[in-house]
Coordinates of N, CA and C in Angstrom, one line a residue:
X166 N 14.7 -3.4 13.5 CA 14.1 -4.6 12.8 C 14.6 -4.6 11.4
X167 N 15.3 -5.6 11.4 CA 15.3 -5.9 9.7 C 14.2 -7.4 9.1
X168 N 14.3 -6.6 7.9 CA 12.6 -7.3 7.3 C 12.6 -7.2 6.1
X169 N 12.6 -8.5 5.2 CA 12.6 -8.1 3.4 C 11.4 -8.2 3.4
X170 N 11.0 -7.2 2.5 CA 9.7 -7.3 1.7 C 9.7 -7.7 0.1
X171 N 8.6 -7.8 -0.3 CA 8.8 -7.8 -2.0 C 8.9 -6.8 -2.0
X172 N 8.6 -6.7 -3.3 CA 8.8 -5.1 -4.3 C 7.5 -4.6 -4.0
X173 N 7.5 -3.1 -3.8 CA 5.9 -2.3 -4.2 C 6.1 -1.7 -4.5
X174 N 5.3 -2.0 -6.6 CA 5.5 -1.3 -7.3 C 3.7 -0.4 -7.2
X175 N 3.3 -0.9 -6.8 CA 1.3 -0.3 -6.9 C 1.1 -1.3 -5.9
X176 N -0.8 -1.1 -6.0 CA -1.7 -1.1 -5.5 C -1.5 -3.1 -5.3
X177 N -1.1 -3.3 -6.9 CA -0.9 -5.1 -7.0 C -0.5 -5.5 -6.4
X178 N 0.9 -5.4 -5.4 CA 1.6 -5.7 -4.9 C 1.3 -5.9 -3.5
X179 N 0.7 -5.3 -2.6 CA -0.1 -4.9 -1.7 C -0.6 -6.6 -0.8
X180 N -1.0 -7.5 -1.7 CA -1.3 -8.6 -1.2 C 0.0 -9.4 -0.4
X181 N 1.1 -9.3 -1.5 CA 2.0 -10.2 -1.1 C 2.8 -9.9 -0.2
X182 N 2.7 -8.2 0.2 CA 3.5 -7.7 1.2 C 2.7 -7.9 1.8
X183 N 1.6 -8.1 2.7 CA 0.9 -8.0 3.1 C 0.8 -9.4 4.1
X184 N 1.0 -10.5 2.9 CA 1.3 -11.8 3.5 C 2.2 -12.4 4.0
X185 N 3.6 -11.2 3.4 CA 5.0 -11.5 4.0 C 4.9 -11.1 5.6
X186 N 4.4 -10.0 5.9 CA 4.6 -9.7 7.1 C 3.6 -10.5 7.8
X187 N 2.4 -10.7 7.5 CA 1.5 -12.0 8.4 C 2.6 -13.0 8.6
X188 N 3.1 -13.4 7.9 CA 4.3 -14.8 8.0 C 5.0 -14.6 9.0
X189 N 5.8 -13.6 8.7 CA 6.8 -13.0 9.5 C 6.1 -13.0 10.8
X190 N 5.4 -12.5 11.1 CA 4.9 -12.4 12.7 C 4.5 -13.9 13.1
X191 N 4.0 -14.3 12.4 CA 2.9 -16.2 12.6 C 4.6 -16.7 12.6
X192 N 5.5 -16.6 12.5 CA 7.4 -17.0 12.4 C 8.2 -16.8 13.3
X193 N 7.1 -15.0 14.0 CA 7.5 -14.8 15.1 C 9.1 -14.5 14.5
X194 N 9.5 -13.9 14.1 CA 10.4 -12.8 13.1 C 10.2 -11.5 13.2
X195 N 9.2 -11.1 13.4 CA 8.1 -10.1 13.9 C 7.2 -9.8 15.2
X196 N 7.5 -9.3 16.4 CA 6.5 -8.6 17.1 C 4.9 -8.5 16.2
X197 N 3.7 -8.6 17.0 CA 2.4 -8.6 16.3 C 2.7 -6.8 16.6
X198 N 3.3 -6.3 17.6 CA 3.1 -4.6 17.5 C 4.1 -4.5 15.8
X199 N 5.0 -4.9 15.9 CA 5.7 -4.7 14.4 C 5.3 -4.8 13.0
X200 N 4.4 -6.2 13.5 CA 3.6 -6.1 12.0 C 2.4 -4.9 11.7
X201 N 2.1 -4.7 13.2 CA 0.9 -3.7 12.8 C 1.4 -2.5 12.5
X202 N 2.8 -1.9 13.1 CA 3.2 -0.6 12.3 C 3.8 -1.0 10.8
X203 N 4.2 -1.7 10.4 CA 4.4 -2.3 9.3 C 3.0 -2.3 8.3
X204 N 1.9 -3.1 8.5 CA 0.5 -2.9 7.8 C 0.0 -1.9 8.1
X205 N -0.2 -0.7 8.5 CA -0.3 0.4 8.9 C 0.4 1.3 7.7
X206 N 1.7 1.1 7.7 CA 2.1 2.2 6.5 C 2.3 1.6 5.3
X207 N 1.6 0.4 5.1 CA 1.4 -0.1 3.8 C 0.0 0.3 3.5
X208 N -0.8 0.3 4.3 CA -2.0 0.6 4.3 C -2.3 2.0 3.8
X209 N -1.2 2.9 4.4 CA -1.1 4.5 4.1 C -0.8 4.7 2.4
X210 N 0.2 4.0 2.4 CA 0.8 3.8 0.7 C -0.4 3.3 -0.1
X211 N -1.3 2.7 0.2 CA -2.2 2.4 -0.2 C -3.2 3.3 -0.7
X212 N -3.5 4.3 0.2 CA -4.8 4.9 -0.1 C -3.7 6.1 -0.7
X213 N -2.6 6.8 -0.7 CA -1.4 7.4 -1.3 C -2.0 6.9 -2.8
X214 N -1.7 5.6 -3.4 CA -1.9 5.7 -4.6 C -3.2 5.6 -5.0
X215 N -4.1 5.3 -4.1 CA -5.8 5.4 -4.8 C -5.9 6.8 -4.6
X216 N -5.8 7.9 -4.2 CA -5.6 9.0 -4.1 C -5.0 9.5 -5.1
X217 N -3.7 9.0 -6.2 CA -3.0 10.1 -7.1 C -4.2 9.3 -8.3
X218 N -4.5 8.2 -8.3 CA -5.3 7.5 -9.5 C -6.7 7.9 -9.0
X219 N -7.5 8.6 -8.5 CA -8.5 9.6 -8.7 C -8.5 10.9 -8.7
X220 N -7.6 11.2 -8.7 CA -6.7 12.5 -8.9 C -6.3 12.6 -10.6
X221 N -6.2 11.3 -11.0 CA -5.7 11.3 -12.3 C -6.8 11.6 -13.1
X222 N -7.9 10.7 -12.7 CA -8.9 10.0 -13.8 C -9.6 11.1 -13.6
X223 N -9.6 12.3 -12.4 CA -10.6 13.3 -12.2 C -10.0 14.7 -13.4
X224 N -8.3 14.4 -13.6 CA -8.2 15.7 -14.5 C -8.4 15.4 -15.8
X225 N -8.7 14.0 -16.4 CA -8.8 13.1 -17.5 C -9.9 13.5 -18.1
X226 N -11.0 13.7 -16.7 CA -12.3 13.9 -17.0 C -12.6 15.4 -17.3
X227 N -11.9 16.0 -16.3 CA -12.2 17.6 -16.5 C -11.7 17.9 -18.2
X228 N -10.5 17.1 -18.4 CA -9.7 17.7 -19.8 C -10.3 17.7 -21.1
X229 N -11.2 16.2 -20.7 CA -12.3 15.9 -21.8 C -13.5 16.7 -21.8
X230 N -14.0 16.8 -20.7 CA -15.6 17.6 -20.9 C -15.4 18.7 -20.2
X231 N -14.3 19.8 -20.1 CA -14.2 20.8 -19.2 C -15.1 20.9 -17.7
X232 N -14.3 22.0 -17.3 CA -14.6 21.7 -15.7 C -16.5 22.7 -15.8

């Protein structure tokens, strides 16, 4: 399957890929099984960076008021 996405630079970006591949399948460009492994590992990427950014903000906090 070839498939352009936008850019994903973060968490921001997330919408508009999001709505590229809804298109793409509603365009039928896309299998609905394709879009869902497709939103599936955007979804993974997702909680990937909400994961390193409470990961961050938790050593920010330790650094300021020790552990």
């Amino acid at each position: 399957v070839v498939f352009e996405l936008p850019p994903i630079d973060g968490a921001n970006d997330h919408p508009a890929a999001l709505a590229s591949i809804m298109a793409a399948v509603a365009g039928g460009n896309l299998t609905p099984t394709e879009g869902q492994a497709l939103a599936a590992m955007l979804a993974e990427h997702r909680k990937a960076i909400e994961t390193a950014d409470i990961e961050a903000r938790l050593a920010a906090l330790e650094a300021t008021h020790g552990q």
